[in-house]
Amino acid sequence: LGRNLLRPYVILLDPVLGPIRFDRGVFVPGKPTSNYGESLPTNTYTCVDRLAQVNRPIGNAFTSNPSGGQTTGEAILAVFALAGIPASHVRLDGTAMNNSAPSYTWPLLVDPNATNMVPVDAAADDNNATTYLRVINALLKQQNYRGVWCDENGIFRCDPYIDAATRTPDYDLDFDDELAALVAPQRSTTRDVSQVPNQYVFVQSNVTDGSGNPVMPTVGAGIWIWANQNDGDTSIQARGGGTFDGTLCSGIGVLTQVIELDAADHGTLVALGGQTVNANASTAKTFTLSTAPFPVVWHEDVYSYSDQAMGGGKLLSTGWTEDYGNSRTPFGDVQHTLKQVA
């Protein structure tokens, strides 16, 4: 996890524009394998995203904004600097980065089941230690930002969460367009309707009075309840119904999940809870598609997809696999996993 970085790229030949280069990210190389028996010895590297450079244990307890006065953006840049990442490698978007940063203390070791400190996109932490990534994502999440990610140029991106259903599609795919013929015939959809919660209770973990003393949250002031009454086949009504008592639904058709969150205020708690609802409560289809070479796909792209047989709509990319092939077939198909959001 040193400073050596690898930037793969592909070049596609356009009949009009000529060769076009597409950068495919910046990665940290590791685990080199030397291959012999060919005309020229080669090396194979297993590489990881630059997030690995901050998904390392800090090695001590850590307090954000220890002296007060820092903005959230300043506090985040301080964590990156501690991890050895210069500010020029970080892009902070949105006005919330100017909000005051909280003064939180993370212990050396963190309970792996502590929902209020677990970052959105974090991998498993070594020995459950507090990592730079955990702190960065917790500070972002407190302002209703999505987890930090790295773009195709290797820049760490910190930007506000925007519901995918409201975003303008980045790309349009039409399976039935015979002229484009971009999507391969073998494609599938999957739905999981068995364990999807239809009621969430979100609790703000850091509710205080005007003097900074902790107080018990209540509905509307530190507690937000979301329920799916009748939308789709995992709704409370579709599963057999339930009884609404003014605050909670209960009954045979109710599957409730309680989540504790750090939030700047109740409005931010509602926004953070909305992220979870959008990510987990939907019973929409998951699409698995293959396309021809598509070197512009990246992080959580939104697609507009048309398909008379499978249906379509607005889809959010949740993963993709790109085959670079070999010298004879240098660039193969791209496998997409997409979730329907609208």
mmCIF file of N, CA, C and O in Angstrom, residues 193-248:
data_model
loop_
_atom_site.group_PDB
_atom_site.id
_atom_site.type_symbol
_atom_site.label_atom_id
_atom_site.label_comp_id
_atom_site.label_asym_id
_atom_site.label_seq_id
_atom_site.Cartn_x
_atom_site.Cartn_y
_atom_site.Cartn_z
ATOM 1 N N VAL A 193 -38.056 -11.232 -2.549
ATOM 2 C CA VAL A 193 -39.231 -10.687 -1.868
ATOM 3 C C VAL A 193 -39.423 -11.299 -0.485
ATOM 4 O O VAL A 193 -40.415 -11.032 0.177
ATOM 5 N N SER A 194 -38.466 -12.100 -0.012
ATOM 6 C CA SER A 194 -38.684 -12.847 1.220
ATOM 7 C C SER A 194 -38.259 -12.095 2.469
ATOM 8 O O SER A 194 -38.942 -12.134 3.490
ATOM 9 N N GLN A 195 -37.112 -11.413 2.432
ATOM 10 C CA GLN A 195 -36.572 -10.798 3.638
ATOM 11 C C GLN A 195 -36.443 -9.288 3.536
ATOM 12 O O GLN A 195 -35.630 -8.676 4.226
ATOM 13 N N VAL A 196 -37.238 -8.672 2.683
ATOM 14 C CA VAL A 196 -37.177 -7.220 2.539
ATOM 15 C C VAL A 196 -38.003 -6.567 3.646
ATOM 16 O O VAL A 196 -39.201 -6.816 3.758
ATOM 17 N N PRO A 197 -37.398 -5.730 4.503
ATOM 18 C CA PRO A 197 -38.191 -5.052 5.540
ATOM 19 C C PRO A 197 -39.238 -4.144 4.907
ATOM 20 O O PRO A 197 -39.008 -3.534 3.862
ATOM 21 N N ASN A 198 -40.411 -4.069 5.556
ATOM 22 C CA ASN A 198 -41.426 -3.124 5.088
ATOM 23 C C ASN A 198 -41.697 -2.054 6.136
ATOM 24 O O ASN A 198 -42.640 -1.262 6.002
ATOM 25 N N GLN A 199 -40.883 -2.037 7.183
ATOM 26 C CA GLN A 199 -40.943 -0.953 8.165
ATOM 27 C C GLN A 199 -39.548 -0.734 8.749
ATOM 28 O O GLN A 199 -38.864 -1.685 9.113
ATOM 29 N N TYR A 200 -39.134 0.528 8.767
ATOM 30 C CA TYR A 200 -37.838 0.896 9.343
ATOM 31 C C TYR A 200 -38.066 1.893 10.479
ATOM 32 O O TYR A 200 -38.905 2.799 10.364
ATOM 33 N N VAL A 201 -37.290 1.738 11.531
ATOM 34 C CA VAL A 201 -37.259 2.713 12.626
ATOM 35 C C VAL A 201 -35.832 3.250 12.701
ATOM 36 O O VAL A 201 -34.898 2.508 13.021
ATOM 37 N N PHE A 202 -35.666 4.515 12.384
ATOM 38 C CA PHE A 202 -34.348 5.147 12.406
ATOM 39 C C PHE A 202 -34.236 5.998 13.664
ATOM 40 O O PHE A 202 -35.103 6.842 13.944
ATOM 41 N N VAL A 203 -33.140 5.792 14.410
ATOM 42 C CA VAL A 203 -32.938 6.462 15.696
ATOM 43 C C VAL A 203 -31.657 7.284 15.630
ATOM 44 O O VAL A 203 -30.590 6.757 15.280
ATOM 45 N N GLN A 204 -31.763 8.564 15.925
ATOM 46 C CA GLN A 204 -30.576 9.428 15.974
ATOM 47 C C GLN A 204 -29.818 9.156 17.268
ATOM 48 O O GLN A 204 -30.359 9.308 18.368
ATOM 49 N N SER A 205 -28.582 8.757 17.155
ATOM 50 C CA SER A 205 -27.819 8.305 18.323
ATOM 51 C C SER A 205 -27.210 9.447 19.119
ATOM 52 O O SER A 205 -26.714 9.220 20.224
ATOM 53 N N ASN A 206 -27.216 10.662 18.576
ATOM 54 C CA ASN A 206 -26.500 11.759 19.229
ATOM 55 C C ASN A 206 -27.409 12.947 19.524
ATOM 56 O O ASN A 206 -27.007 14.102 19.379
ATOM 57 N N VAL A 207 -28.660 12.681 19.945
ATOM 58 C CA VAL A 207 -29.590 13.758 20.271
ATOM 59 C C VAL A 207 -29.179 14.394 21.591
ATOM 60 O O VAL A 207 -28.954 13.704 22.590
ATOM 61 N N THR A 208 -29.066 15.712 21.609
ATOM 62 C CA THR A 208 -28.685 16.431 22.826
ATOM 63 C C THR A 208 -29.606 17.634 23.024
ATOM 64 O O THR A 208 -30.308 18.072 22.109
ATOM 65 N N ASP A 209 -29.582 18.186 24.265
ATOM 66 C CA ASP A 209 -30.327 19.415 24.526
ATOM 67 C C ASP A 209 -29.456 20.607 24.148
ATOM 68 O O ASP A 209 -28.378 20.460 23.560
ATOM 69 N N GLY A 210 -29.885 21.803 24.472
ATOM 70 C CA GLY A 210 -29.143 22.989 24.097
ATOM 71 C C GLY A 210 -27.783 23.104 24.743
ATOM 72 O O GLY A 210 -26.918 23.851 24.272
ATOM 73 N N SER A 211 -27.571 22.335 25.827
ATOM 74 C CA SER A 211 -26.290 22.380 26.537
ATOM 75 C C SER A 211 -25.371 21.227 26.177
ATOM 76 O O SER A 211 -24.301 21.073 26.788
ATOM 77 N N GLY A 212 -25.784 20.409 25.201
ATOM 78 C CA GLY A 212 -24.954 19.287 24.791
ATOM 79 C C GLY A 212 -25.161 18.027 25.586
ATOM 80 O O GLY A 212 -24.428 17.045 25.404
ATOM 81 N N ASN A 213 -26.169 18.011 26.472
ATOM 82 C CA ASN A 213 -26.449 16.819 27.271
ATOM 83 C C ASN A 213 -27.325 15.859 26.480
ATOM 84 O O ASN A 213 -28.274 16.283 25.820
ATOM 85 N N PRO A 214 -27.032 14.549 26.521
ATOM 86 C CA PRO A 214 -27.841 13.592 25.764
ATOM 87 C C PRO A 214 -29.266 13.529 26.295
ATOM 88 O O PRO A 214 -29.499 13.603 27.507
ATOM 89 N N VAL A 215 -30.225 13.422 25.368
ATOM 90 C CA VAL A 215 -31.630 13.282 25.732
ATOM 91 C C VAL A 215 -32.214 12.102 24.973
ATOM 92 O O VAL A 215 -31.672 11.652 23.968
ATOM 93 N N MET A 216 -33.328 11.597 25.456
ATOM 94 C CA MET A 216 -33.998 10.467 24.825
ATOM 95 C C MET A 216 -34.718 10.923 23.561
ATOM 96 O O MET A 216 -35.536 11.848 23.604
ATOM 97 N N PRO A 217 -34.426 10.331 22.401
ATOM 98 C CA PRO A 217 -35.124 10.735 21.174
ATOM 99 C C PRO A 217 -36.575 10.290 21.190
ATOM 100 O O PRO A 217 -36.936 9.303 21.838
ATOM 101 N N THR A 218 -37.405 11.029 20.488
ATOM 102 C CA THR A 218 -38.819 10.702 20.341
ATOM 103 C C THR A 218 -39.188 10.778 18.868
ATOM 104 O O THR A 218 -38.434 11.308 18.040
ATOM 105 N N VAL A 219 -40.351 10.253 18.526
ATOM 106 C CA VAL A 219 -40.804 10.302 17.137
ATOM 107 C C VAL A 219 -40.944 11.754 16.702
ATOM 108 O O VAL A 219 -41.607 12.556 17.358
ATOM 109 N N GLY A 220 -40.265 12.098 15.615
ATOM 110 C CA GLY A 220 -40.268 13.463 15.128
ATOM 111 C C GLY A 220 -39.136 14.306 15.663
ATOM 112 O O GLY A 220 -38.892 15.409 15.170
ATOM 113 N N ALA A 221 -38.453 13.802 16.672
ATOM 114 C CA ALA A 221 -37.310 14.520 17.253
ATOM 115 C C ALA A 221 -36.230 13.495 17.603
ATOM 116 O O ALA A 221 -35.936 13.242 18.764
ATOM 117 N N GLY A 222 -35.670 12.909 16.563
ATOM 118 C CA GLY A 222 -34.627 11.907 16.781
ATOM 119 C C GLY A 222 -35.057 10.492 16.434
ATOM 120 O O GLY A 222 -34.233 9.580 16.439
ATOM 121 N N ILE A 223 -36.333 10.290 16.128
ATOM 122 C CA ILE A 223 -36.826 8.994 15.662
ATOM 123 C C ILE A 223 -37.686 9.234 14.425
ATOM 124 O O ILE A 223 -38.590 10.093 14.440
ATOM 125 N N TRP A 224 -37.401 8.502 13.364
ATOM 126 C CA TRP A 224 -38.200 8.576 12.131
ATOM 127 C C TRP A 224 -38.611 7.169 11.728
ATOM 128 O O TRP A 224 -37.777 6.259 11.687
ATOM 129 N N ILE A 225 -39.897 6.993 11.459
ATOM 130 C CA ILE A 225 -40.449 5.686 11.103
ATOM 131 C C ILE A 225 -40.938 5.735 9.663
ATOM 132 O O ILE A 225 -41.668 6.657 9.272
ATOM 133 N N TRP A 226 -40.503 4.750 8.886
ATOM 134 C CA TRP A 226 -40.960 4.608 7.503
ATOM 135 C C TRP A 226 -41.634 3.252 7.359
ATOM 136 O O TRP A 226 -41.121 2.227 7.840
ATOM 137 N N ALA A 227 -42.785 3.227 6.722
ATOM 138 C CA ALA A 227 -43.499 1.961 6.522
ATOM 139 C C ALA A 227 -44.026 1.884 5.098
ATOM 140 O O ALA A 227 -44.510 2.885 4.543
ATOM 141 N N ASN A 228 -43.934 0.706 4.518
ATOM 142 C CA ASN A 228 -44.496 0.430 3.197
ATOM 143 C C ASN A 228 -45.860 -0.213 3.404
ATOM 144 O O ASN A 228 -45.957 -1.417 3.662
ATOM 145 N N GLN A 229 -46.901 0.581 3.303
ATOM 146 C CA GLN A 229 -48.240 0.082 3.593
ATOM 147 C C GLN A 229 -48.796 -0.795 2.475
ATOM 148 O O GLN A 229 -49.325 -1.880 2.738
ATOM 149 N N ASN A 230 -48.673 -0.350 1.221
ATOM 150 C CA ASN A 230 -49.384 -1.066 0.154
ATOM 151 C C ASN A 230 -48.689 -0.997 -1.192
ATOM 152 O O ASN A 230 -49.330 -1.146 -2.227
ATOM 153 N N ASP A 231 -47.368 -0.773 -1.212
ATOM 154 C CA ASP A 231 -46.639 -0.655 -2.471
ATOM 155 C C ASP A 231 -45.908 -1.959 -2.778
ATOM 156 O O ASP A 231 -44.870 -2.258 -2.194
ATOM 157 N N GLY A 232 -46.483 -2.769 -3.684
ATOM 158 C CA GLY A 232 -45.795 -3.981 -4.118
ATOM 159 C C GLY A 232 -46.105 -5.198 -3.277
ATOM 160 O O GLY A 232 -46.851 -5.157 -2.296
ATOM 161 N N ASP A 233 -45.450 -6.325 -3.658
ATOM 162 C CA ASP A 233 -45.794 -7.603 -3.035
ATOM 163 C C ASP A 233 -45.043 -7.883 -1.743
ATOM 164 O O ASP A 233 -45.179 -8.965 -1.171
ATOM 165 N N THR A 234 -44.239 -6.936 -1.240
ATOM 166 C CA THR A 234 -43.659 -7.087 0.095
ATOM 167 C C THR A 234 -44.208 -6.041 1.052
ATOM 168 O O THR A 234 -43.686 -5.873 2.156
ATOM 169 N N SER A 235 -45.236 -5.332 0.646
ATOM 170 C CA SER A 235 -45.843 -4.328 1.516
ATOM 171 C C SER A 235 -46.527 -5.011 2.695
ATOM 172 O O SER A 235 -46.765 -6.224 2.703
ATOM 173 N N ILE A 236 -46.850 -4.232 3.695
ATOM 174 C CA ILE A 236 -47.545 -4.769 4.870
ATOM 175 C C ILE A 236 -48.886 -5.364 4.474
ATOM 176 O O ILE A 236 -49.277 -6.451 4.926
ATOM 177 N N GLN A 237 -49.602 -4.694 3.587
ATOM 178 C CA GLN A 237 -50.905 -5.187 3.136
ATOM 179 C C GLN A 237 -50.761 -6.500 2.379
ATOM 180 O O GLN A 237 -51.525 -7.448 2.605
ATOM 181 N N ALA A 238 -49.764 -6.581 1.483
ATOM 182 C CA ALA A 238 -49.605 -7.784 0.673
ATOM 183 C C ALA A 238 -49.177 -8.987 1.502
ATOM 184 O O ALA A 238 -49.476 -10.131 1.150
ATOM 185 N N ARG A 239 -48.474 -8.768 2.603
ATOM 186 C CA ARG A 239 -48.003 -9.874 3.443
ATOM 187 C C ARG A 239 -49.017 -10.297 4.503
ATOM 188 O O ARG A 239 -48.720 -11.121 5.342
ATOM 189 N N GLY A 240 -50.179 -9.732 4.495
ATOM 190 C CA GLY A 240 -51.190 -10.182 5.452
ATOM 191 C C GLY A 240 -51.714 -9.091 6.338
ATOM 192 O O GLY A 240 -52.557 -9.335 7.199
ATOM 193 N N GLY A 241 -51.192 -7.887 6.166
ATOM 194 C CA GLY A 241 -51.723 -6.761 6.918
ATOM 195 C C GLY A 241 -51.057 -6.556 8.249
ATOM 196 O O GLY A 241 -50.230 -7.340 8.720
ATOM 197 N N GLY A 242 -51.424 -5.451 8.871
ATOM 198 C CA GLY A 242 -50.901 -5.075 10.172
ATOM 199 C C GLY A 242 -51.735 -3.948 10.729
ATOM 200 O O GLY A 242 -52.629 -3.424 10.061
ATOM 201 N N THR A 243 -51.440 -3.585 11.971
ATOM 202 C CA THR A 243 -52.200 -2.548 12.655
ATOM 203 C C THR A 243 -51.312 -1.346 12.895
ATOM 204 O O THR A 243 -50.202 -1.480 13.419
ATOM 205 N N PHE A 244 -51.767 -0.170 12.489
ATOM 206 C CA PHE A 244 -51.009 1.062 12.694
ATOM 207 C C PHE A 244 -51.542 1.756 13.932
ATOM 208 O O PHE A 244 -52.732 2.077 14.020
ATOM 209 N N ASP A 245 -50.661 1.986 14.930
ATOM 210 C CA ASP A 245 -51.085 2.587 16.189
ATOM 211 C C ASP A 245 -50.736 4.066 16.290
ATOM 212 O O ASP A 245 -50.750 4.653 17.377
ATOM 213 N N GLY A 246 -50.413 4.682 15.169
ATOM 214 C CA GLY A 246 -50.050 6.085 15.177
ATOM 215 C C GLY A 246 -48.562 6.310 15.073
ATOM 216 O O GLY A 246 -48.114 7.381 14.655
ATOM 217 N N THR A 247 -47.794 5.328 15.470
ATOM 218 C CA THR A 247 -46.338 5.439 15.365
ATOM 219 C C THR A 247 -45.731 4.222 14.680
ATOM 220 O O THR A 247 -44.838 4.338 13.852
ATOM 221 N N LEU A 248 -46.204 3.042 15.012
ATOM 222 C CA LEU A 248 -45.655 1.804 14.463
ATOM 223 C C LEU A 248 -46.753 0.908 13.929
ATOM 224 O O LEU A 248 -47.878 0.928 14.419
#
